[in-house]
Amino acid sequence: KDAINTTIINFNNEKMQITWAARELFHNENVSFSYTFDEGKHKVWKPCPMYLLDQDYNSGCLFKTEGPTLAISIRNSNGSEELFSKKLKSDFYIKPNPPENVTFFWKDDTVTVSCNKPERAVKCLTLELQYKSTFDKEWQSRTSRCCHVGDQGFDSRKCYSFRVRLKRLVPYCNVVHYSSDWEAETFWMNGTLLDSCDDDRTSQTNTVTVLSCLLAVLLMMLVFLILLCKQQRLQMSVTPAIPDPKYIFADLLNDHNGNFQEWLDKTDHVVLQTKLEYEETECITEAESQQEDEKNSDKQGPLEKIFAFSGTAENSDLKAAQIACLIPASNTIASFAGFHILMNDDMYVTL
């Protein structure tokens, strides 16, 4: 009889549930159950008002809690033989109800959870808070005396799941660790109640998708620009660029408004001026050669010297002509190391 294992639960000191392993303990024999909350010799045993079944065999009984002291008895099917009996304190097997009217108070990164105080045995209860974010795999747990509990360090950018329950203190109030069922799970983000954290995951997924698409587009544009530059370099190396004629005939378009005859006349004038400058340069060369001949003639006889002396005026005239050939009136002359440098209006240098 003492080897029979039973499970005893007192639901918030309102209902008692006693269960046993019927198939293993009684070998397919249906048993009967009776109980009493009376003390002393004059006990009134009551039959089980509601049996719990396991494959059509009685495996437990559910009845109302009527006092702190409970005595139970299990007998054979006809009640002639007692198979098991036990006396116990029903208050040591209490399982509390879930917390009622749970409220959440947010302040910065701190959350405080509270609930209504139960009507009895408040000192025997603790309030347990569990939470986890969308990035956590395991629940974080915090426990405090009934009926408020809090924690800090919450990230306003994360969505959190919260659940709370009441627990009985052991061994001062209970002989077994009984806790209430979890209150309905709630979802919070930065102090705002949400329907679920799936919305937060969806928004994060959408953000990641958009950023990924933008990054892919930027990478494609970068690759396209690199290929385009390489293609242009290859094209320039294989087929060099042809000069644009509009830059060659810029004066035709800008100065003469496309008047080809006017531009041609102006061009001929430039060519003629260039030719004259070239001829003047030849003039300088001939004058220099003539002067050298005269110097050579100075080495001849006295008679030739007389003629050379009398020809001094002619030499000065030749020098003046030479200077006139070398130095146009509209130009500027710069001397450097014995050379005469001619700078014309177009800033070209003529040696």
XYZ file of C-alpha atoms in Angstrom:
351
model
C 0.000 0.000 0.000
C 2.797 2.436 0.772
C 4.390 1.763 -2.646
C 1.476 3.277 -4.526
C 2.493 6.620 -6.029
C -0.165 9.309 -6.228
C -0.160 12.867 -7.547
C -2.011 15.417 -5.425
C -2.900 18.881 -6.634
C -4.979 21.483 -4.809
C -6.090 24.009 -7.454
C -5.966 27.361 -5.658
C -7.502 25.720 -2.600
C -10.734 25.265 -4.564
C -10.550 21.796 -6.165
C -8.564 18.673 -5.370
C -7.224 16.281 -7.988
C -5.809 12.878 -6.982
C -4.368 10.648 -9.732
C -2.609 7.243 -9.785
C -1.197 4.838 -12.381
C -4.164 2.508 -12.725
C -2.805 0.104 -15.375
C 0.538 -0.355 -13.649
C -0.617 -0.533 -10.017
C -3.832 -2.514 -10.177
C -3.264 -4.788 -13.191
C -6.364 -3.964 -15.226
C -8.578 -3.881 -12.138
C -11.029 -1.016 -11.830
C -10.818 0.544 -8.370
C -13.032 2.900 -6.366
C -12.029 6.112 -4.590
C -13.401 7.836 -1.471
C -12.290 10.833 0.590
C -13.097 12.871 3.716
C -12.130 16.208 5.231
C -13.478 15.269 8.636
C -11.205 14.689 11.617
C -11.653 12.373 14.591
C -13.392 9.069 14.863
C -16.653 9.990 13.197
C -15.582 10.441 9.606
C -17.968 10.597 6.764
C -16.435 9.102 3.608
C -17.640 10.443 0.315
C -17.417 8.621 -3.004
C -15.613 10.246 -5.887
C -17.987 12.604 -7.705
C -15.925 12.630 -10.929
C -13.452 9.965 -12.043
C -10.573 10.561 -14.408
C -10.194 7.672 -16.873
C -7.227 6.016 -18.534
C -8.394 3.626 -21.273
C -11.751 3.154 -19.464
C -10.065 2.529 -16.113
C -10.362 4.844 -13.121
C -7.051 6.677 -12.786
C -8.003 9.690 -10.680
C -10.644 11.720 -8.941
C -11.620 15.395 -9.004
C -13.573 16.881 -6.064
C -14.095 20.106 -4.152
C -11.644 21.279 -1.470
C -13.486 21.474 1.861
C -10.759 21.809 4.486
C -7.042 21.748 5.306
C -6.896 18.059 6.276
C -7.666 15.350 3.736
C -7.893 11.591 4.002
C -8.211 9.373 0.910
C -8.898 5.672 0.380
C -8.621 3.459 -2.719
C -10.484 0.141 -2.661
C -11.255 -2.656 -5.053
C -14.180 -2.423 -7.427
C -16.802 -3.649 -4.930
C -15.282 -1.736 -1.968
C -14.618 -4.788 0.157
C -10.817 -4.398 0.323
C -8.767 -1.240 0.876
C -5.788 -1.091 -1.510
C -4.356 2.298 -0.516
C -4.985 5.051 2.066
C -3.305 8.328 2.950
C -3.790 11.365 5.176
C -2.376 14.726 4.165
C -2.521 18.515 4.497
C -4.307 19.877 1.448
C -2.691 23.324 1.949
C 0.747 21.879 1.099
C -0.315 20.929 -2.425
C -1.752 24.217 -3.639
C -1.247 25.232 -7.251
C -2.133 28.939 -7.638
C -4.224 30.388 -10.420
C -2.553 32.516 -13.091
C -2.030 36.183 -12.105
C -4.931 38.509 -12.805
C -4.976 42.028 -14.231
C -1.316 42.061 -15.230
C 0.030 45.534 -16.036
C 3.340 46.693 -17.546
C 4.979 49.964 -16.596
C 7.790 51.248 -18.852
C 10.297 53.899 -17.882
C 13.326 54.338 -20.145
C 14.956 50.888 -20.259
C 13.200 49.571 -17.116
C 10.025 47.456 -17.057
C 7.927 46.789 -13.949
C 5.176 44.133 -14.020
C 2.456 43.908 -11.395
C -0.789 42.008 -10.834
C -3.698 41.847 -8.416
C -3.043 40.308 -5.017
C -4.767 36.963 -4.436
C -7.370 36.759 -1.693
C -5.394 34.307 0.440
C -1.820 33.229 1.249
C -0.143 36.182 -0.443
C 3.009 35.643 1.606
C 3.409 32.186 0.108
C 3.451 33.485 -3.484
C 6.121 34.919 -5.754
C 5.680 36.518 -9.145
C 7.911 35.218 -11.940
C 8.583 37.240 -15.091
C 10.090 35.743 -18.238
C 10.980 37.627 -21.407
C 13.005 37.293 -24.577
C 13.624 39.449 -27.635
C 13.423 38.452 -31.273
C 17.196 37.858 -31.150
C 17.126 35.577 -28.065
C 16.670 31.824 -28.107
C 16.177 31.318 -24.357
C 13.855 33.002 -21.889
C 15.298 35.402 -19.294
C 13.699 34.952 -15.855
C 13.190 37.313 -12.919
C 11.360 36.494 -9.665
C 10.126 38.710 -6.844
C 7.637 38.676 -4.016
C 4.018 39.029 -4.971
C 2.902 41.071 -6.613
C 5.348 43.077 -8.736
C 8.642 42.328 -10.434
C 10.889 44.410 -12.697
C 14.110 44.446 -14.673
C 16.161 46.918 -16.683
C 18.398 46.968 -19.727
C 15.653 46.681 -22.360
C 16.493 47.906 -25.880
C 13.850 50.243 -27.321
C 14.671 48.992 -30.848
C 13.784 45.367 -30.050
C 10.457 43.596 -29.712
C 10.074 41.539 -26.507
C 7.768 38.691 -25.515
C 6.601 38.679 -21.881
C 4.852 36.081 -19.739
C 4.222 35.897 -15.975
C 3.046 33.333 -13.448
C 2.685 32.832 -9.685
C 4.749 30.301 -7.716
C 4.312 28.775 -4.233
C 7.204 28.927 -1.806
C 8.833 25.619 -0.861
C 9.130 24.228 1.812
C 7.426 26.877 3.946
C 4.095 26.730 2.145
C 4.246 23.710 -0.193
C 5.905 20.319 -0.143
C 6.043 20.274 -3.949
C 7.009 22.974 -6.462
C 3.733 24.119 -7.937
C 3.359 27.164 -10.145
C 0.371 28.612 -11.889
C -0.102 28.375 -15.620
C 1.486 31.145 -17.618
C -0.570 34.238 -18.198
C -1.232 34.998 -21.862
C 1.950 36.040 -23.642
C 2.189 39.712 -24.609
C 4.482 41.551 -27.023
C 6.008 44.948 -26.385
C 8.368 47.314 -28.184
C 9.551 50.589 -26.667
C 6.591 50.664 -24.288
C 4.011 49.939 -27.009
C 1.825 46.839 -26.945
C 1.901 44.869 -30.224
C -0.141 42.006 -31.561
C 3.020 39.978 -32.152
C 6.720 40.373 -32.855
C 6.182 39.023 -36.357
C 5.409 42.591 -37.475
C 8.825 43.672 -36.218
C 10.499 40.741 -37.960
C 8.626 41.593 -41.158
C 9.730 45.232 -41.028
C 13.310 44.166 -40.356
C 13.141 41.691 -43.222
C 11.772 44.382 -45.533
C 14.534 46.767 -44.478
C 17.197 44.145 -45.091
C 15.659 43.346 -48.484
C 15.597 47.002 -49.554
C 19.189 47.568 -48.427
C 20.313 44.416 -50.216
C 18.629 45.539 -53.444
C 20.216 48.994 -53.227
C 23.625 47.473 -52.591
C 23.201 45.127 -55.556
C 22.223 48.045 -57.820
C 25.233 50.091 -56.697
C 27.559 47.158 -57.321
C 26.087 46.630 -60.782
C 26.558 50.320 -61.619
C 30.156 50.189 -60.409
C 30.886 47.112 -62.519
C 29.215 48.762 -65.530
C 31.357 51.898 -65.161
C 34.530 49.831 -64.889
C 33.645 47.855 -68.014
C 32.738 51.064 -69.847
C 36.102 52.655 -69.026
C 37.948 49.551 -70.133
C 35.949 49.461 -73.364
C 36.755 53.112 -74.086
C 40.459 52.511 -73.485
C 40.408 49.479 -75.776
C 38.537 51.406 -78.451
C 41.000 54.305 -78.267
C 43.960 51.939 -78.557
C 42.487 50.053 -81.537
C 40.819 52.929 -83.369
C 42.298 56.335 -82.416
C 39.885 59.215 -82.264
C 39.485 61.369 -85.395
C 39.925 65.108 -84.700
C 36.778 67.129 -84.925
C 37.054 69.578 -87.865
C 34.952 72.154 -86.093
C 37.958 73.064 -83.931
C 40.187 73.491 -87.016
C 37.712 75.849 -88.666
C 36.677 77.564 -85.462
C 37.503 81.021 -86.892
C 35.376 80.255 -89.962
C 32.347 79.647 -87.750
C 33.002 82.141 -84.979
C 34.683 85.093 -86.744
C 33.103 84.878 -90.236
C 29.745 83.269 -89.390
C 30.383 80.525 -91.946
C 31.219 82.929 -94.823
C 33.721 80.728 -96.602
C 34.818 83.361 -99.168
C 35.501 85.927 -96.479
C 37.400 83.385 -94.437
C 39.362 82.321 -97.556
C 40.352 85.908 -98.319
C 41.495 86.392 -94.738
C 43.413 83.145 -94.917
C 45.120 84.164 -98.168
C 46.172 87.414 -96.540
C 47.701 85.497 -93.656
C 49.504 83.198 -96.089
C 50.740 86.225 -98.072
C 51.954 87.947 -94.913
C 53.750 84.807 -93.873
C 55.352 84.619 -97.335
C 56.487 88.228 -97.142
C 58.054 87.666 -93.772
C 59.855 84.708 -95.266
C 61.111 86.853 -98.166
C 62.209 89.598 -95.756
C 64.215 86.977 -93.940
C 65.884 86.059 -97.235
C 66.529 89.782 -97.789
C 68.386 89.881 -94.521
C 70.413 86.903 -95.591
C 71.389 88.492 -98.957
C 72.365 91.754 -97.273
C 74.575 89.887 -94.839
C 76.259 88.002 -97.706
C 76.852 91.273 -99.619
C 78.412 92.801 -96.499
C 80.750 89.879 -96.174
C 81.812 90.336 -99.819
C 82.614 93.977 -99.153
C 84.682 93.075 -96.128
C 86.622 90.668 -98.260
C 87.182 93.436 -100.788
C 88.883 95.497 -98.058
C 91.809 93.156 -98.290
C 92.491 94.211 -101.915
C 94.677 97.122 -103.084
C 94.577 100.748 -102.027
C 92.517 101.723 -104.925
C 89.873 99.235 -103.844
C 90.137 100.615 -100.290
C 89.394 104.063 -101.598
C 86.367 102.792 -103.330
C 85.451 100.885 -100.185
C 85.864 104.037 -98.093
C 83.816 106.019 -100.480
C 81.230 103.272 -100.267
C 80.775 103.653 -96.557
C 77.558 105.480 -97.110
C 76.354 102.622 -99.142
C 77.221 100.203 -96.372
C 75.286 102.303 -93.895
C 72.404 102.298 -96.295
C 72.648 98.541 -96.530
C 72.666 98.248 -92.752
C 69.624 100.469 -92.534
C 67.927 98.350 -95.147
C 68.934 95.258 -93.214
C 67.486 96.692 -90.038
C 64.369 97.688 -91.936
C 64.042 94.100 -93.178
C 64.642 92.639 -89.756
C 62.499 94.975 -87.700
C 58.952 95.623 -88.835
C 57.510 98.770 -87.378
C 54.562 96.988 -85.759
C 56.714 94.436 -83.939
C 58.909 94.388 -80.848
C 62.625 93.406 -80.784
C 64.325 91.692 -77.866
C 68.122 91.144 -77.829
C 69.719 88.133 -76.192
C 73.382 87.003 -76.449
C 73.898 88.872 -79.718
C 70.701 87.559 -81.283
C 67.808 89.743 -82.308
C 64.476 88.151 -81.294
C 61.434 89.377 -83.149
C 58.062 89.161 -81.401
C 55.087 89.845 -83.663
C 51.505 90.624 -82.785
C 50.546 86.965 -82.614
C 53.262 86.465 -79.948
C 55.306 84.207 -82.204
C 59.104 84.476 -81.755
C 61.288 84.807 -84.862
C 65.053 84.377 -84.596
